[in-house]
XYZ file of C-alpha atoms in Angstrom:
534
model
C -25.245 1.058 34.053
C -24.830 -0.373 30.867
C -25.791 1.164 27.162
C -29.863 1.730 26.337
C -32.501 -0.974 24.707
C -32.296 1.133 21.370
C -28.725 1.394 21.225
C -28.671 -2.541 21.591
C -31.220 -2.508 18.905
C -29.552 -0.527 16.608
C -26.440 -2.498 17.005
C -27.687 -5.896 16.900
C -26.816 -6.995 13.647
C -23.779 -5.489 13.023
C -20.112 -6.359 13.686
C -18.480 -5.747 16.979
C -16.074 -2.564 17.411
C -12.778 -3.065 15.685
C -13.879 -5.620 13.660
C -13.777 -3.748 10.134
C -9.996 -3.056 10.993
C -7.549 -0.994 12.180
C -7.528 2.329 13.899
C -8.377 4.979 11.691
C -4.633 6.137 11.267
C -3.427 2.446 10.031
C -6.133 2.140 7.601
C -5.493 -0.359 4.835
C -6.066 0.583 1.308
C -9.046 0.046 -0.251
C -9.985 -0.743 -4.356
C -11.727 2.371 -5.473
C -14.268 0.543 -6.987
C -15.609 -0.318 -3.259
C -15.564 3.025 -1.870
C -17.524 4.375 -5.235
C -20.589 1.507 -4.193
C -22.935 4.066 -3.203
C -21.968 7.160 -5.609
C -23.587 7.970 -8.595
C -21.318 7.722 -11.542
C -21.517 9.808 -14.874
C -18.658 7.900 -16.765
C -15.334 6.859 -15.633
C -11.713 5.900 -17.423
C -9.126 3.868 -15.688
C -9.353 0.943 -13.796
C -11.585 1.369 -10.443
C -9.601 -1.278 -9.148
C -6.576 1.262 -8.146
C -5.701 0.895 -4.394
C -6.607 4.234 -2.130
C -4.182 5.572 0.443
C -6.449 8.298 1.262
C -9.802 10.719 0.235
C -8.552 14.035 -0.067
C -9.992 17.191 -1.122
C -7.376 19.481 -0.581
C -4.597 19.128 -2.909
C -1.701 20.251 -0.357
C -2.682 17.020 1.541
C -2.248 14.675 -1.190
C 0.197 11.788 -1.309
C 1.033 9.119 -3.555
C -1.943 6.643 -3.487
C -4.835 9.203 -2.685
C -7.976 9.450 -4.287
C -8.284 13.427 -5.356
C -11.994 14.591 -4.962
C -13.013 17.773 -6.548
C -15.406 19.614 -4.731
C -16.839 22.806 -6.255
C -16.301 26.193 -5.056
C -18.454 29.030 -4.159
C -17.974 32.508 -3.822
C -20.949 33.592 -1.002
C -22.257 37.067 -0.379
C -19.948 38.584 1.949
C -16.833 37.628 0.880
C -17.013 34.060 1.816
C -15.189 31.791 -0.440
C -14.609 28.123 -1.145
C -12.017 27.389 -3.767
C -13.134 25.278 -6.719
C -10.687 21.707 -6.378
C -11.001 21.211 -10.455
C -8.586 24.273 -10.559
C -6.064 21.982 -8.072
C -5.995 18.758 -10.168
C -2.379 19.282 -11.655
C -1.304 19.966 -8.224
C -2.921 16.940 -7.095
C -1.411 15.100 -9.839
C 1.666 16.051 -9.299
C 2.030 14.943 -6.017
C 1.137 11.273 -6.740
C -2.991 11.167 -6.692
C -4.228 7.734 -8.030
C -7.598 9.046 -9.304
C -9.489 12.259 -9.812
C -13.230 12.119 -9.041
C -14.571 14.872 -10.635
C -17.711 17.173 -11.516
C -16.174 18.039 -15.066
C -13.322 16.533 -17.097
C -9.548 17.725 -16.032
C -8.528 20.217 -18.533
C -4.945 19.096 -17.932
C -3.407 15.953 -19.156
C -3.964 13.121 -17.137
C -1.254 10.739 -16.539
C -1.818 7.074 -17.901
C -3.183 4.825 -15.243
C -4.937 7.565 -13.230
C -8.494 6.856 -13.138
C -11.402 9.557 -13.612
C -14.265 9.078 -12.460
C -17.001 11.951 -13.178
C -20.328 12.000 -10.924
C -22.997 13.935 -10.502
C -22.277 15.709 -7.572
C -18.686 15.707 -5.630
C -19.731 16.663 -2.740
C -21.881 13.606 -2.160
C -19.742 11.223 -3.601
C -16.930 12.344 -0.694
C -19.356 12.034 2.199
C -20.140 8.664 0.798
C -16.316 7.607 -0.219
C -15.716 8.943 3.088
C -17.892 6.760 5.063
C -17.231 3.527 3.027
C -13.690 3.758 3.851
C -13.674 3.752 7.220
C -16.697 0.930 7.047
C -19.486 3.249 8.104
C -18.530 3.478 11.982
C -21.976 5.585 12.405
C -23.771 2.780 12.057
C -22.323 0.971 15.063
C -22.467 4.011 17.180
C -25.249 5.765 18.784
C -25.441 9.005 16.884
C -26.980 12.432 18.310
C -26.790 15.266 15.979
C -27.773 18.666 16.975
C -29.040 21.768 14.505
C -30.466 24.999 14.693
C -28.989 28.918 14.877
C -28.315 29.001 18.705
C -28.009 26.420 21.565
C -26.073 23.645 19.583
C -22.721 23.851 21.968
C -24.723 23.846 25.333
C -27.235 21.171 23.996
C -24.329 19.123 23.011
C -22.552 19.684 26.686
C -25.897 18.859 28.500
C -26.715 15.893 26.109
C -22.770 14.557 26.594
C -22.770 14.348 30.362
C -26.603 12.863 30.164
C -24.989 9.508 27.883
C -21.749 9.738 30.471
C -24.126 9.349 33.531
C -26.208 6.529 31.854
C -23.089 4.630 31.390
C -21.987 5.538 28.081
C -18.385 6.506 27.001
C -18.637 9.454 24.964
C -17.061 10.930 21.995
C -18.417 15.412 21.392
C -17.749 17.145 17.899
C -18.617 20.856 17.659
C -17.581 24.475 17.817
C -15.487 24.983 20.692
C -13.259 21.236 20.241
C -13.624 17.653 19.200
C -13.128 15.253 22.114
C -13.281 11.216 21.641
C -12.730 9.983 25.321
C -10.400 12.266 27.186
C -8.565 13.047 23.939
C -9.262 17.134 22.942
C -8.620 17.558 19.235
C -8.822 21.494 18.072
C -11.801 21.706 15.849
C -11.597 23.990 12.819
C -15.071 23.874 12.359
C -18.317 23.125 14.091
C -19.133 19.618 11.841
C -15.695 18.362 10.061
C -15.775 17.979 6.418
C -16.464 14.687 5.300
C -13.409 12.688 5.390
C -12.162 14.056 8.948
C -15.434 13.016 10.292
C -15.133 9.583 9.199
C -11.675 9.467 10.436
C -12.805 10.718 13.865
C -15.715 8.570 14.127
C -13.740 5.441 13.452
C -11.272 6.482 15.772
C -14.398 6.857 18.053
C -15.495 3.426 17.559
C -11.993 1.633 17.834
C -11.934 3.451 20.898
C -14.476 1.775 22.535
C -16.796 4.955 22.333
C -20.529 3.396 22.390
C -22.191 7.366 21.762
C -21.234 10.435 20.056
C -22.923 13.786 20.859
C -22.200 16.346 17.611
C -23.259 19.768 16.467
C -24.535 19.637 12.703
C -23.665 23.393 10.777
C -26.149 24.401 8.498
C -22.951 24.806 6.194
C -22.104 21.025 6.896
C -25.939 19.951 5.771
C -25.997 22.439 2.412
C -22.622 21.050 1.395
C -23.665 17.049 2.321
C -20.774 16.206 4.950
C -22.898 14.534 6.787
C -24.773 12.461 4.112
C -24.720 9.210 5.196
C -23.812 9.351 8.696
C -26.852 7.196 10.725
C -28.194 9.355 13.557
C -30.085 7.390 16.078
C -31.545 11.250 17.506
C -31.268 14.910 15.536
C -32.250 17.236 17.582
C -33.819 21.243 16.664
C -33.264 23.657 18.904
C -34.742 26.923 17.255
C -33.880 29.190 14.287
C -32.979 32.705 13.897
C -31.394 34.915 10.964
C -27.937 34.280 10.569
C -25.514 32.811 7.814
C -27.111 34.425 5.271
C -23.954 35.644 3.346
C -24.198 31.774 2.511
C -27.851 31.008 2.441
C -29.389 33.062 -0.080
C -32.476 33.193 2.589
C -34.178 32.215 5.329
C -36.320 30.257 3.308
C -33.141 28.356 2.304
C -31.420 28.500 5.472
C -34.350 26.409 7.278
C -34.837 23.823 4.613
C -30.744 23.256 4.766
C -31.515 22.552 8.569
C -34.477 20.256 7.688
C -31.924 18.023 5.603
C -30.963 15.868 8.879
C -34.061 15.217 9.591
C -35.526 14.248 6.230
C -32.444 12.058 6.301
C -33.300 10.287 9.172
C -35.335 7.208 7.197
C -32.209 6.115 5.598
C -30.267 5.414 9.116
C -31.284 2.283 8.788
C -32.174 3.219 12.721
C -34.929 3.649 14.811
C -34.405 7.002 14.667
C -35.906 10.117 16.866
C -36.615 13.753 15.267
C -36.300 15.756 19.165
C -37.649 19.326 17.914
C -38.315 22.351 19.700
C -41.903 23.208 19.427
C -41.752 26.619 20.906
C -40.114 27.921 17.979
C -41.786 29.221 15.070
C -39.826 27.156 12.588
C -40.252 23.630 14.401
C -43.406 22.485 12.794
C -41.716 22.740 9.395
C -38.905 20.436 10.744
C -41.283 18.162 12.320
C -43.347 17.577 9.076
C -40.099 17.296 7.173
C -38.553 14.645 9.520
C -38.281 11.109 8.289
C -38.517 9.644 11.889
C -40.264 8.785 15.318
C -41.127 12.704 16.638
C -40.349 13.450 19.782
C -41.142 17.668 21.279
C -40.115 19.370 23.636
C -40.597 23.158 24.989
C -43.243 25.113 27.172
C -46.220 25.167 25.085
C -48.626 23.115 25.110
C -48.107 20.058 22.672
C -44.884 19.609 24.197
C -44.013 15.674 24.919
C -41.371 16.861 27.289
C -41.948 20.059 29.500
C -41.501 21.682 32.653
C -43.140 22.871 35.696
C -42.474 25.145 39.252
C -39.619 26.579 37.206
C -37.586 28.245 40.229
C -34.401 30.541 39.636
C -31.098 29.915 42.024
C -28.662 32.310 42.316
C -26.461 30.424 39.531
C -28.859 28.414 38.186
C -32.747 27.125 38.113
C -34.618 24.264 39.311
C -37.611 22.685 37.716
C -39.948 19.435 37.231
C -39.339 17.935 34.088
C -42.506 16.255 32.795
C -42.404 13.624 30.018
C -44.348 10.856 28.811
C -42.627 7.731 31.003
C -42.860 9.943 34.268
C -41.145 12.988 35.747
C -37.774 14.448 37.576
C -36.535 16.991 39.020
C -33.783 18.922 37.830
C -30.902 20.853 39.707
C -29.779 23.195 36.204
C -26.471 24.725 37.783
C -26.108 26.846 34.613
C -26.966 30.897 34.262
C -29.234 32.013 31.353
C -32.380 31.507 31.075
C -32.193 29.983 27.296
C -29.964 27.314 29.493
C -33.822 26.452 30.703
C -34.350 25.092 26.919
C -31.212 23.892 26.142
C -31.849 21.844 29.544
C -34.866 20.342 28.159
C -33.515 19.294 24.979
C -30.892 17.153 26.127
C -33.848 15.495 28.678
C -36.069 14.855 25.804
C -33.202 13.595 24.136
C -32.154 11.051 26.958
C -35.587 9.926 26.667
C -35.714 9.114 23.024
C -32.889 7.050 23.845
C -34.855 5.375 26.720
C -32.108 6.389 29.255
C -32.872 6.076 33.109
C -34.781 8.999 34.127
C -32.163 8.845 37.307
C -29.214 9.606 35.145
C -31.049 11.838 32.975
C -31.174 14.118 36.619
C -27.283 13.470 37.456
C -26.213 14.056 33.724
C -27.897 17.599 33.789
C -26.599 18.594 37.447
C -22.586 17.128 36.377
C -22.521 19.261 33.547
C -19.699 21.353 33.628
C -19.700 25.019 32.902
C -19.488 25.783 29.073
C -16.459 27.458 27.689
C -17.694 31.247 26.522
C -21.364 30.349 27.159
C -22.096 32.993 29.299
C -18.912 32.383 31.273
C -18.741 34.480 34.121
C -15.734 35.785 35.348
C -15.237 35.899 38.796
C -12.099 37.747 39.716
C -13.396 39.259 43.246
C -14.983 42.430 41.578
C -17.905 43.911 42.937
C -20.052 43.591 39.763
C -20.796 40.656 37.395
C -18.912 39.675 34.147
C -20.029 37.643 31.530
C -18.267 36.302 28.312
C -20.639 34.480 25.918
C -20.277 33.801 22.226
C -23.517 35.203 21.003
C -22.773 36.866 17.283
C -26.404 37.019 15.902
C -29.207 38.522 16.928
C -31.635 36.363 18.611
C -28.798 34.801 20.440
C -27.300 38.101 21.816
C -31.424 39.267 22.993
C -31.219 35.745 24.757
C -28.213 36.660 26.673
C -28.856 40.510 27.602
C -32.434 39.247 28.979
C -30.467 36.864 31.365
C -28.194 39.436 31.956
C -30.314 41.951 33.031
C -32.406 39.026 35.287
C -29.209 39.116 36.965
C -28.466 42.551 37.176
C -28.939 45.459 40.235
C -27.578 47.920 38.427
C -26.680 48.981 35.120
C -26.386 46.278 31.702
C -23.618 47.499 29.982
C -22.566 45.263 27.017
C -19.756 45.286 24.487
C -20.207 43.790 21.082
C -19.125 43.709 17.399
C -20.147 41.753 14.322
C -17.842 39.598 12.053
C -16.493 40.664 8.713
C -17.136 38.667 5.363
C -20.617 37.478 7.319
C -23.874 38.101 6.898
C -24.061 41.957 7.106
C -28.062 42.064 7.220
C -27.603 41.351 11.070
C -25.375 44.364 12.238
C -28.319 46.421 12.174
C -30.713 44.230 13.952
C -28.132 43.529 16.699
C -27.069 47.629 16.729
C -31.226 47.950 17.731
C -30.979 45.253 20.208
C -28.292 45.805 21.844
C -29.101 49.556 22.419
C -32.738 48.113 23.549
C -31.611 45.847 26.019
C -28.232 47.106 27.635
C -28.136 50.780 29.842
C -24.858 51.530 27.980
C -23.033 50.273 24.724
C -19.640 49.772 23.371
C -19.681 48.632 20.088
C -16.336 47.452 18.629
C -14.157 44.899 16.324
C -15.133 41.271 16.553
C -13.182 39.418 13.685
C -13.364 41.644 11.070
C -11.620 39.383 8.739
C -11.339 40.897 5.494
C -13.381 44.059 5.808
C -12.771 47.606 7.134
C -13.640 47.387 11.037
C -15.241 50.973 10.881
C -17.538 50.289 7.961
C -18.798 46.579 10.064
C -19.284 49.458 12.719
C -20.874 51.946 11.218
C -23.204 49.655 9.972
C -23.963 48.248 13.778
C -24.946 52.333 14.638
C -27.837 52.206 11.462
C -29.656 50.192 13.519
C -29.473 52.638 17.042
C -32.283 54.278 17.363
C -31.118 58.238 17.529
C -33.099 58.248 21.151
C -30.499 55.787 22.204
C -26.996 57.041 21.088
C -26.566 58.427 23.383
C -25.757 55.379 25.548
C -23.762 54.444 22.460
C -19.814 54.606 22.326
C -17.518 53.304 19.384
C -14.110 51.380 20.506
C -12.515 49.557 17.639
C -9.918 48.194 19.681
C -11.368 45.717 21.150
C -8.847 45.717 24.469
C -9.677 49.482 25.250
C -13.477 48.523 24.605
C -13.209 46.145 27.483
C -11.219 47.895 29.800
C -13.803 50.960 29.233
C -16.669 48.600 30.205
C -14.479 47.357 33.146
C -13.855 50.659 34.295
C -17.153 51.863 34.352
C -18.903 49.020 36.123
C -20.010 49.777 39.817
C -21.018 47.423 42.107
C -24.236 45.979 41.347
C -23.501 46.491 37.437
C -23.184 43.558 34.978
C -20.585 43.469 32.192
C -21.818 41.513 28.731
C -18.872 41.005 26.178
C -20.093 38.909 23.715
C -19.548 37.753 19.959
C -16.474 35.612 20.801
C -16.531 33.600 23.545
C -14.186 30.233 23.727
C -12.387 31.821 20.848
C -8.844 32.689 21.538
C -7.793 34.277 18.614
C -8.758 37.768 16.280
C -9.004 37.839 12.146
C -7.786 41.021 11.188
C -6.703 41.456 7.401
C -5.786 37.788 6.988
C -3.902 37.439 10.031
C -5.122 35.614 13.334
C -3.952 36.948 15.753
C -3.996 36.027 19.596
C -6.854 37.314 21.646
C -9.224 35.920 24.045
C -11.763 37.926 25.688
C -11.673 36.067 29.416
C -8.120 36.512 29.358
C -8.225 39.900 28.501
C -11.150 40.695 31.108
C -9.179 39.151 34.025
C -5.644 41.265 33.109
C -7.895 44.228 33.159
C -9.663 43.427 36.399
C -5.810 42.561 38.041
C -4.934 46.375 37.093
C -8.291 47.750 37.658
C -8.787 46.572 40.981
C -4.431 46.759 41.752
C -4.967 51.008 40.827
C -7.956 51.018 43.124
C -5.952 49.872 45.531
C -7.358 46.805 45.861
C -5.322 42.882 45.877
C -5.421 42.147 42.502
């Protein structure tokens, strides 16, 4: 089945794939004077008609040619730090940068015949520059971007496999990798900054990718990557405290989540704002977005709901009502926020006017979800879960499912990340003590800080009545195989805060360590001393 009536739409008037140029890796060079057409400009020295390699905003990176873009820095609450690039101009220099676009004037000498060109606001100017050079592939693509504090990865799987079944081939960008047809690409972060994204995109489009399904960071929006990138659907799935070593507060955190929607008007699309009305927070988005509204959820209001929902054993099934008719829908995914998560890649298939047929095959073919509550199945007589919950409404969502689940006792094992926001270790200390029969609190990435200080923050929040369910592990390892150990059958086993990641932060260092790998060693020896086949 071929692409949708509003992806045709959206493409109509632009140039076939491939026709701007090569693949993104052969670019040719472009004057800088074209890929400065949208930025605001302050002053400038130099001739803009210099040649550009490259857009680079680390120095390291540069080569002879490039265009050096000096984004600020930032020192968040937290420890969180992003280095200011005026401090790296000599560096860039000496490695051969063509120009400096800058924020401030270089307080080193500048070579003759480099330009400088000072704007407003760098970060803007390299999202633009960025998609300028690679000809703007967004706008010949159909563009999904997903927000909010938890659900973005799942969405993103569920929405993916919804384009695949309607015909589309699909390009995914978010958390746990970047894939443009079969090609996996490790991701470094959940949205690319603004240069890899345009590279990635074009590379999309030369492809022949017709649809890319991507997860939009609240980081990504404060700091513009995504500024003019033309979404044809941005989707809302819900918002809860988190990042707020970066966001000074929620306040702040939900209007940097409202930016791709108010940016929606300037697609240039017939663009769809798909926003979860259940949640508290998705009026505000809705009044803030720019385009056609589209909701979804359980309330009433929604344009896209459910009835006769109906757990399976690994799974639910449900009617999905919406304004052009209704389907049912095999969901062969555990967790009840799944249910959601569901519904907003449906509402998102029809925004896009895609058959209500392969809207029902997309969401049964999705495949399970790397550390999304992952359960490991190694034979054991009790259930084991792995999901990558590391804030506090996420990590309720996943002990409620849990416990659906569950004959016996919950027993979950958790940390909280270092150099984050630390007004959450608390909350998730009371939760998780709330919600689980027995609790092993221990290291998650502690980065930069002291593991027993993240911990000992985590136990403020236990209520006294419940330390004693309470134990401290900061090895994570031995907090596992406790958990492991103590399960009996019927029991469920929670370890969450990582999930797809396969690696610890401990003082600078990253160090190997995956928490499904970990669980099924353990299991092999638990079961092999119990005299059990492994």
């Amino acid at each position: 089945m071929g692409p949708p009536s509003l992806l045709q739409r959206n493409r109509s008037d632009l140039p076939a794939p491939g026709a701007a140029g090569a693949p993104a890796a052969g670019r040719a060079k472009r004057e800088l004077a074209d890929l400065l057409g949208q930025v605001e400009i302050v002053e400038a020295s130099g001739s803009l008609d210099v040649p550009i390699g490259a857009i680079r905003s680390d120095s390291s990176t540069v080569e002879p040619g490039d265009v050096f873009v000096c984004i600020p820095g930032y020192r968040a609450e937290g420890g969180e730090v992003r280095a200011d690039r005026h401090e790296y101009i000599p560096h860039a220099l000496e490695r051969g940068a063509a120009a400096l676009v800058v924020e401030r004037q270089p307080s080193c000498p500048v070579p003759p015949g480099v330009a400088v060109v000072r704007v407003r606001d760098c970060w803007e100017a390299l999202a633009a520059m960025s998609c300028a050079y690679y000809d703007h592939p967004s706008r010949r693509l159909l563009m999904v971007g997903i927000t909010g504090t938890s659900g973005k990865t799942s969405t993103s799987f569920f929405t993916d496999s919804v384009l695949r079944a309607a015909g589309h081939c699909t390009a995914r960008l978010g958390t746990i990798e970047h894939r443009i047809g079969e090609q996996i690409i490790p991701a470094l972060q959940t949205t690319p900054e603004a240069p890899e994204l345009g590279a990635l995109l074009r590379t999309a489009l030369d492809r022949g990718v017709t649809a890319v399904v991507m997860e939009v960071s609240s980081h990504a929006l404060e700091l513009r990557r995504v500024e003019g990138i033309a979404y044809d659907v941005a989707v809302f799935t819900n918002l809860s405290q988190d990042h707020l070593n970066f966001h000074p507060d929620m306040e702040h955190y939900l209007r940097a989540k409202a930016r791709l929607f108010e940016g929606l008007a300037a697609s240039g699309k017939n663009s769809v704002a798909v926003v979860n009305c259940d949640d508290p927070q998705g009026s505000y988005v809705a009044q803030a977005s720019r385009g056609r509204l589209l909701r979804y959820g359980l309330l009433p209001g929604a344009d896209v709901t459910l009835e006769n929902l109906r757990r399976e054993k690994w799974g639910f099934s449900f009617l999905a009502r919406m304004p052009c008719g209704a389907v049912h829908i095999d969901l062969p995914h555990a967790g009840e926020f799944n249910v959601l998560n569901a519904l907003a890649a449906i509402a998102t298939g029809v925004a896009l006017e895609l058959p209500l047929p392969a809207i029902q095959r997309g969401i049964l073919a999705t495949p399970p979800i790397p550390g999304r509550f992952e359960r490991i199945d190694c034979g054991q007589d009790f259930l084991v879960f792995v999901d990558y919950a590391h804030k506090p409404d996420a990590l309720q969502r996943v002990l409620r499912s849990a416990r659906s689940l569950t004959q016996g006792l919950l027993i979950a094992v958790f940390g909280c990340g270092g150099d984050r926001d630390r007004g959450k270790r608390p909350l998730m200390g009371e939760i998780a003590s709330r919600h689980s029969d027995r609790v092993i609190i221990t290291s998650d990435n502690p980065r930069n800080e002291n593991p027993d200080r993240i911990i000992a923050e985590i136990l403020a929040g236990v209520p006294a009545e419940r330390r004693h369910a309470v134990h401290v592990e900061p090895d994570r390892r031995e907090a596992i195989r406790i958990a492991l150990a103590a399960a009996r059958p019927g029991d469920t086993v929670v370890i969450a805060g990582k999930g797809h990641e396969a690696y610890q932060l401990v003082a600078g260092q990253r160090l190997p360590f995956d928490d499904r790998a970990v669980v099924r060693e353990l299991l092999a020896t638990i079961r092999g001393s119990s005299g059990s086949a492994p």
